[in-house]
Coordinates of C-alpha atoms in Angstrom, one line a residue:
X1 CA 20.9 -14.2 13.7
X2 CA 22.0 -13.7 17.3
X3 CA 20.1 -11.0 19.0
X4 CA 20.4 -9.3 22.2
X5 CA 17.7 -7.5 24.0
X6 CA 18.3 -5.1 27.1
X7 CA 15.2 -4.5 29.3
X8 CA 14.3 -8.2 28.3
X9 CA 11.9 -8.5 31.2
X10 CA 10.0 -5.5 30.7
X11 CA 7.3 -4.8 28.9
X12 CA 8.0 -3.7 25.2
X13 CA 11.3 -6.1 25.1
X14 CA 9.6 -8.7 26.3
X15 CA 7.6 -8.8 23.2
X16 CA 10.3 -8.0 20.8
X17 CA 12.2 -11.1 22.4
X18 CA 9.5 -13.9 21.6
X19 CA 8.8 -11.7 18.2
X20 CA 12.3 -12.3 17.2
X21 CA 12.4 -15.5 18.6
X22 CA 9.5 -16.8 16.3
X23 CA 11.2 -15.0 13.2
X24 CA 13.8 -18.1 14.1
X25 CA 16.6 -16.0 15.8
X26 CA 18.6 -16.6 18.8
X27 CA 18.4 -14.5 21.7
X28 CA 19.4 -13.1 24.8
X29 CA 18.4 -10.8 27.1
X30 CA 19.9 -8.7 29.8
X31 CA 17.8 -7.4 32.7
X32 CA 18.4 -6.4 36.2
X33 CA 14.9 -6.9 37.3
X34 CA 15.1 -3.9 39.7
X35 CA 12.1 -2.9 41.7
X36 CA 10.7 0.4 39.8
X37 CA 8.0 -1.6 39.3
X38 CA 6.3 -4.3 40.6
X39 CA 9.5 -7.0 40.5
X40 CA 6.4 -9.8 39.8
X41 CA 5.4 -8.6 37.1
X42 CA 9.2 -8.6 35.4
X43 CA 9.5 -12.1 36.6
X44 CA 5.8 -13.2 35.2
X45 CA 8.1 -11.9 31.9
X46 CA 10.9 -13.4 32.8
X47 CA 9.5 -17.3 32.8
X48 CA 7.7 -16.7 29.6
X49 CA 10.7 -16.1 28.0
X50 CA 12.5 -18.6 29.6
X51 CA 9.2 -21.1 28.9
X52 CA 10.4 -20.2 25.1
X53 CA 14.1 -21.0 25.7
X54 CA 15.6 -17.4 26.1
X55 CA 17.5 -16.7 28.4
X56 CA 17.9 -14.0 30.4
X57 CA 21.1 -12.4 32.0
X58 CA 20.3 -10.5 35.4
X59 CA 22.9 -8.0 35.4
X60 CA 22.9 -3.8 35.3
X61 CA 23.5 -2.1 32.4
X62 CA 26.7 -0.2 34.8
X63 CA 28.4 -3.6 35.6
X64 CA 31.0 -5.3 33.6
X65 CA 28.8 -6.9 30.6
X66 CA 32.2 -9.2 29.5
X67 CA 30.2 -12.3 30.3
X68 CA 27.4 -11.1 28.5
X69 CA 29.6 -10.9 25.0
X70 CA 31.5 -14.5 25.2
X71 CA 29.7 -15.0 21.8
X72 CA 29.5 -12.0 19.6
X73 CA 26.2 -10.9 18.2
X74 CA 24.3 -9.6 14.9
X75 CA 22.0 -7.2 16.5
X76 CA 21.9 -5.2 20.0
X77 CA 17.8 -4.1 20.5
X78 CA 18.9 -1.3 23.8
X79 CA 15.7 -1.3 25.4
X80 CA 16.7 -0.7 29.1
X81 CA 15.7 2.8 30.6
X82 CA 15.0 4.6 33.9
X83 CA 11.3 4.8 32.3
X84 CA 8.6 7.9 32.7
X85 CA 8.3 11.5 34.1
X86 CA 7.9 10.2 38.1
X87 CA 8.1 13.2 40.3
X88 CA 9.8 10.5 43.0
X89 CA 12.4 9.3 40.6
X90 CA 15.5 11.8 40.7
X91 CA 17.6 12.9 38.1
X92 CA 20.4 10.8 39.6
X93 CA 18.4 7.6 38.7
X94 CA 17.8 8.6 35.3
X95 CA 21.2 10.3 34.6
X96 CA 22.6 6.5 36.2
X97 CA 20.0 4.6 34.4
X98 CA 19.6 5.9 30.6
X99 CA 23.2 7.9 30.4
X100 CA 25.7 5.9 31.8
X101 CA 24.3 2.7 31.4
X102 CA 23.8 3.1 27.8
X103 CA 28.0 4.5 28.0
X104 CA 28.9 1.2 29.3
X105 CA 26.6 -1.0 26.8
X106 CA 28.5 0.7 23.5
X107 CA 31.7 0.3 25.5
X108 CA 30.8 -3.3 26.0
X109 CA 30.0 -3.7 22.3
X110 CA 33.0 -1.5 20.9
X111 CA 35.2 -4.2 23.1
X112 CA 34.2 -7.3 22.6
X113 CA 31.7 -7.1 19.6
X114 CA 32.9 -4.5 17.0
X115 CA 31.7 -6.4 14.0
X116 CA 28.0 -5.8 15.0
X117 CA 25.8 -5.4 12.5
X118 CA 23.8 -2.6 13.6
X119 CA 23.2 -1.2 17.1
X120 CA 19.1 0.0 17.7
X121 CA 18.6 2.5 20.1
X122 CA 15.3 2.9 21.6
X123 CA 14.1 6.0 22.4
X124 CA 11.0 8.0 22.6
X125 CA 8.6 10.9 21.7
X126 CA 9.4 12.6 24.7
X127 CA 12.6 13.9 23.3
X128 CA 10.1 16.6 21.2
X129 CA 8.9 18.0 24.2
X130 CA 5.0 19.1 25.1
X131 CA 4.0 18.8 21.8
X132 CA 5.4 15.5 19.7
X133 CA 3.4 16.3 16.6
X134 CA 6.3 16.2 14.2
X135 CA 9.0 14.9 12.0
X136 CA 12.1 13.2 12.9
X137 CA 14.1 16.7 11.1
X138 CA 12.5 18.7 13.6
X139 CA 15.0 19.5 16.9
X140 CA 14.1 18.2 20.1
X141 CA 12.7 20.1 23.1
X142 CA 12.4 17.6 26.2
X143 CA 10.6 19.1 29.3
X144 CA 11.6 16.4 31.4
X145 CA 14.7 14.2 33.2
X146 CA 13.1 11.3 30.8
X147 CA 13.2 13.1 27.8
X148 CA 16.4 14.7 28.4
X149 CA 18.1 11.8 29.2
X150 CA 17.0 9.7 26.5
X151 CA 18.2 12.4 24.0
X152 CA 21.3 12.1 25.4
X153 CA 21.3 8.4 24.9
X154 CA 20.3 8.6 22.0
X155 CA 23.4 10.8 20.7
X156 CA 26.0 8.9 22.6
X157 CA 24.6 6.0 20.4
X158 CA 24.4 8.2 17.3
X159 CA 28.0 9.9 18.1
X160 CA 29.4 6.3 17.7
X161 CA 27.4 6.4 14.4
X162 CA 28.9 9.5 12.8
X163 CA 32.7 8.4 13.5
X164 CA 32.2 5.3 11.9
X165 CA 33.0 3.2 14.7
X166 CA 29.2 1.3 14.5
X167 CA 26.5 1.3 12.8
X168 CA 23.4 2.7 14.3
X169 CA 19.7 3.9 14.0
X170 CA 17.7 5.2 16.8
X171 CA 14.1 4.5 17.2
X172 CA 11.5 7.1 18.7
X173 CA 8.4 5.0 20.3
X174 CA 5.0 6.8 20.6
X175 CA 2.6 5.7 23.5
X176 CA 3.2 2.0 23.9
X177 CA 0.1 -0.1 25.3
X178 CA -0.8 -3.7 25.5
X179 CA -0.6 -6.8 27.4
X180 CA 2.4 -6.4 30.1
X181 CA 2.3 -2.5 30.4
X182 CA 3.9 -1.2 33.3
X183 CA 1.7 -1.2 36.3
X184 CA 2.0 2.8 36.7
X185 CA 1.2 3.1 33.3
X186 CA -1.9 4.5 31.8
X187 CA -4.0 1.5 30.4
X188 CA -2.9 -1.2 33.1
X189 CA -3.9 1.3 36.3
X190 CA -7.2 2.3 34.4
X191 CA -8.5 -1.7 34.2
X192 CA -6.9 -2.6 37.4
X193 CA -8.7 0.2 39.2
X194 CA -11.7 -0.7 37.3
X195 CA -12.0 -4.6 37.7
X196 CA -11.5 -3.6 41.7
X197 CA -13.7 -0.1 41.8
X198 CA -11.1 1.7 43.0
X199 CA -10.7 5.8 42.6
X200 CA -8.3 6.4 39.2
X201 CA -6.3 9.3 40.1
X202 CA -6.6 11.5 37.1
X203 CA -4.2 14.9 36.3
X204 CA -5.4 17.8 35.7
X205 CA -6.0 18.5 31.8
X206 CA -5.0 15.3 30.9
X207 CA -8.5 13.9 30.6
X208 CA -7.9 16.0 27.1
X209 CA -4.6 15.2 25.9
X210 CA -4.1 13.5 22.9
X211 CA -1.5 10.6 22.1
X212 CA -0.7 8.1 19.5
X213 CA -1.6 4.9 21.3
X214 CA 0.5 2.3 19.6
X215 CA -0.2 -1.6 20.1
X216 CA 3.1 -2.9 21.3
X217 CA 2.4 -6.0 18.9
X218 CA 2.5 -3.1 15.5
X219 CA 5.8 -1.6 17.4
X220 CA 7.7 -5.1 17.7
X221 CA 6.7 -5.7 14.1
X222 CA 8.4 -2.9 13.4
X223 CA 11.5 -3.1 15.3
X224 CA 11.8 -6.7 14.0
X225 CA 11.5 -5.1 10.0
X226 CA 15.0 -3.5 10.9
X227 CA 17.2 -7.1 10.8
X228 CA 18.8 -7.0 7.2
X229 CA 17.8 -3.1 6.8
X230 CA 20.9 -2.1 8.9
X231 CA 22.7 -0.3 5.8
X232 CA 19.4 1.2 5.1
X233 CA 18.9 3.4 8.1
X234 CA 22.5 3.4 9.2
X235 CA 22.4 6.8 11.6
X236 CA 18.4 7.3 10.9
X237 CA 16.2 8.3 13.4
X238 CA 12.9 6.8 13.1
X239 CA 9.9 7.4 15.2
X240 CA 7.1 4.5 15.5
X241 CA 4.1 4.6 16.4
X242 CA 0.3 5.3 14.9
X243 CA -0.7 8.1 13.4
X244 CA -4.4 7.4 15.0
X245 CA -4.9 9.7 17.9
X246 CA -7.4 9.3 20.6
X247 CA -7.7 11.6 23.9
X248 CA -7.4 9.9 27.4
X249 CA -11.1 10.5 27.3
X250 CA -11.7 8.2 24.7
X251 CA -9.4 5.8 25.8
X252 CA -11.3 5.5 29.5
X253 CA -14.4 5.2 27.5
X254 CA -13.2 2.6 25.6
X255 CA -11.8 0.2 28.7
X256 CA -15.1 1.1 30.2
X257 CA -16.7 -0.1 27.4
X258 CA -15.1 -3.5 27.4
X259 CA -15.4 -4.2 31.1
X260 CA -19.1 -2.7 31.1
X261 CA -18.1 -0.6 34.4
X262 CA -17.8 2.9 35.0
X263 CA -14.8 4.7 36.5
X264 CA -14.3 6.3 40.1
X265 CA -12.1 9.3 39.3
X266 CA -9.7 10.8 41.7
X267 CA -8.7 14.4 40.2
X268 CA -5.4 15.8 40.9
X269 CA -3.6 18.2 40.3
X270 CA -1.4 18.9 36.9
X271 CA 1.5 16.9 36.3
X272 CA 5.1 18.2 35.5
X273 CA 6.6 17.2 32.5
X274 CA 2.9 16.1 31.0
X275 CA 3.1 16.0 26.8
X276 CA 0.1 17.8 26.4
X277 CA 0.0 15.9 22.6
X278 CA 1.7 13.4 20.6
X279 CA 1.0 12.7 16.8
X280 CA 3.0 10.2 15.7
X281 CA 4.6 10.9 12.0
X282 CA 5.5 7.8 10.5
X283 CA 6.2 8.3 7.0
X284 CA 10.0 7.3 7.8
X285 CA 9.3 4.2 9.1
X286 CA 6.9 3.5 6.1
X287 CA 9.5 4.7 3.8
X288 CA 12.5 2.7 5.1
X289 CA 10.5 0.0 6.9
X290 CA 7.4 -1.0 5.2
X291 CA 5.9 -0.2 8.5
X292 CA 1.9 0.3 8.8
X293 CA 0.1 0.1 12.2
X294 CA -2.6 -2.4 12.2
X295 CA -4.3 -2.9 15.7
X296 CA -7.2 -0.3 16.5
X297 CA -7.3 1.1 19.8
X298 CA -10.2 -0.8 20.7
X299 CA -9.0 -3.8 19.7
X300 CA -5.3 -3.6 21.4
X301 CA -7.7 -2.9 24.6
X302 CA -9.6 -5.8 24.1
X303 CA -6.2 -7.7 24.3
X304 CA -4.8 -6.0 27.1
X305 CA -8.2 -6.5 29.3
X306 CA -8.0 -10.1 28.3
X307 CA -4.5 -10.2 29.5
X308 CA -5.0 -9.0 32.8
X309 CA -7.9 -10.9 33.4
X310 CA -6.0 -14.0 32.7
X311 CA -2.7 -13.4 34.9
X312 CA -4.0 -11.0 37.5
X313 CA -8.0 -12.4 38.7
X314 CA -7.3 -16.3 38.8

């Protein structure tokens, strides 16, 4: 199969790409390496993937994408997103980012690649609002220009969906971690501030929220279970993730753990747009999948830790 992945050099798509790559596919990815993040970082992604012979084109989601589509393909992953609930990211950049650029990718793939055989949309538990404790029949309640946006992504995709014009599922990620996780992110900031003793600034309440932290190796393996499932969970939404949940407590406690140091904590104060608890319930993605979580949270750790210190202390 030919695949394309948006997002390709970020974290989660990254993965998927050499996943999908080892499952003997073709690939492609499409990324416009912007600077949200540490640009480094996407290009430490981007030679790993190119290491593995995928290539990657650099291009916004909002240009013209007709060079992207000179050969058609069997799959489009949509990864790409104006990503988290920053209270210095405006709702221009997400509107631009997760709205219109997703516009212009089915556009794209309506033009020059109508025969698709399914079109995954990535989305994410933030679409349920403070509390993501339920099933995928359940309406959505974002709190946030993230949320929001992505549920408007989401039916844009899902719209094509329903008027027959492609076939599509959307996919509703829960609390991603592992090796390549954003800088900003929870996991990556807690051992980087570790390793170099520096304060971990820490939100009011959150040291008690609860999330389904899900090892981006189980997610991939699950997003990769969709190819030859299309007709399956044509127009499903799905969410993925684990249903183990552990607080933020118990998550510093296990990195601390690991790296057998103790953590300087900066407290601030609450956080906007905060999920105060995600639950992840997955028995659609066991049902139509064969999905089942594997990696512990300790374990995933483990590999993230490792992963840093490899790339990041040599």
């Amino acid at each position: 199969m030919r695949i394309l992945v948006t997002g390709a050099a970020g974290f989660i798509a990254s993965h998927l790409c050499e996943k999908l790559h080892s499952l003997g596919h073709e690939v492609v990815g499409i990324d416009n390496i912007n600077d949200y993040y540490d640009i480094n970082l996407k290009e430490l992604n981007a030679t790993d993937l190119a290491n593995k012979g995928i290539h990657i084109f650099r291009l916004d989601l909002n240009d013209n994408l007709k060079e992207v589509f000179e050969k058609p393909y069997d799959y489009v992953y949509h990864l790409a997103a104006q990503p988290g609930i920053s209270a210095t990211t405006s709702l221009e950049e997400y509107v631009n980012n997760n709205i219109y650029a997703t516009q212009n990718l089915l556009d794209a793939v309506l033009e020059y690649n109508s025969q698709l055989k399914s079109f995954i949309n990535i989305a994410t538990s933030s679409v349920y609002g403070i509390e993501a404790t339920v099933n995928e029949e359940v309406p959505a309640k974002p709190v946030s220009f993230y949320g929001s946006t992505k549920l408007a992504a989401e039916q844009l995709a899902l719209g094509l969906q329903r008027t027959g014009k492609l076939k599509v599922c959307s996919i509703r990620l829960y609390s991603v971690y592992g090796p390549r996780e954003r800088p900003e992110k929870l996991y990556t900031k807690l051992i980087d501030n570790l390793y170099y003793d520096k304060p971990f600034p820490l939100f009011e309440g959150s040291i008690k929220h609860e999330r389904s932290f899900t090892y981006v190796g189980d997610i991939v393996d699950g997003l990769a279970a969709i190819i030859g499932k299309e007709d399956k969970i044509n127009g499903e939404i799905i969410n993925l993730g684990t249903d183990e949940v552990n607080t933020t407590a118990e998550g510093i406690k296990a990195v601390e753990e690991i790296m057998n140091k103790q953590l300087i904590i900066d407290h601030q104060p609450p956080r906007k747009g905060d999920q105060q608890r995600t639950a992840a319930v997955i028995d659609k993605a066991r049902q139509l999948l064969g999905y089942e979580p594997k990696v512990s949270l300790k374990q995933g750790l483990q590999e993230q830790v490792n992963w840093y210190l490899e790339k990041f202390t040599k």
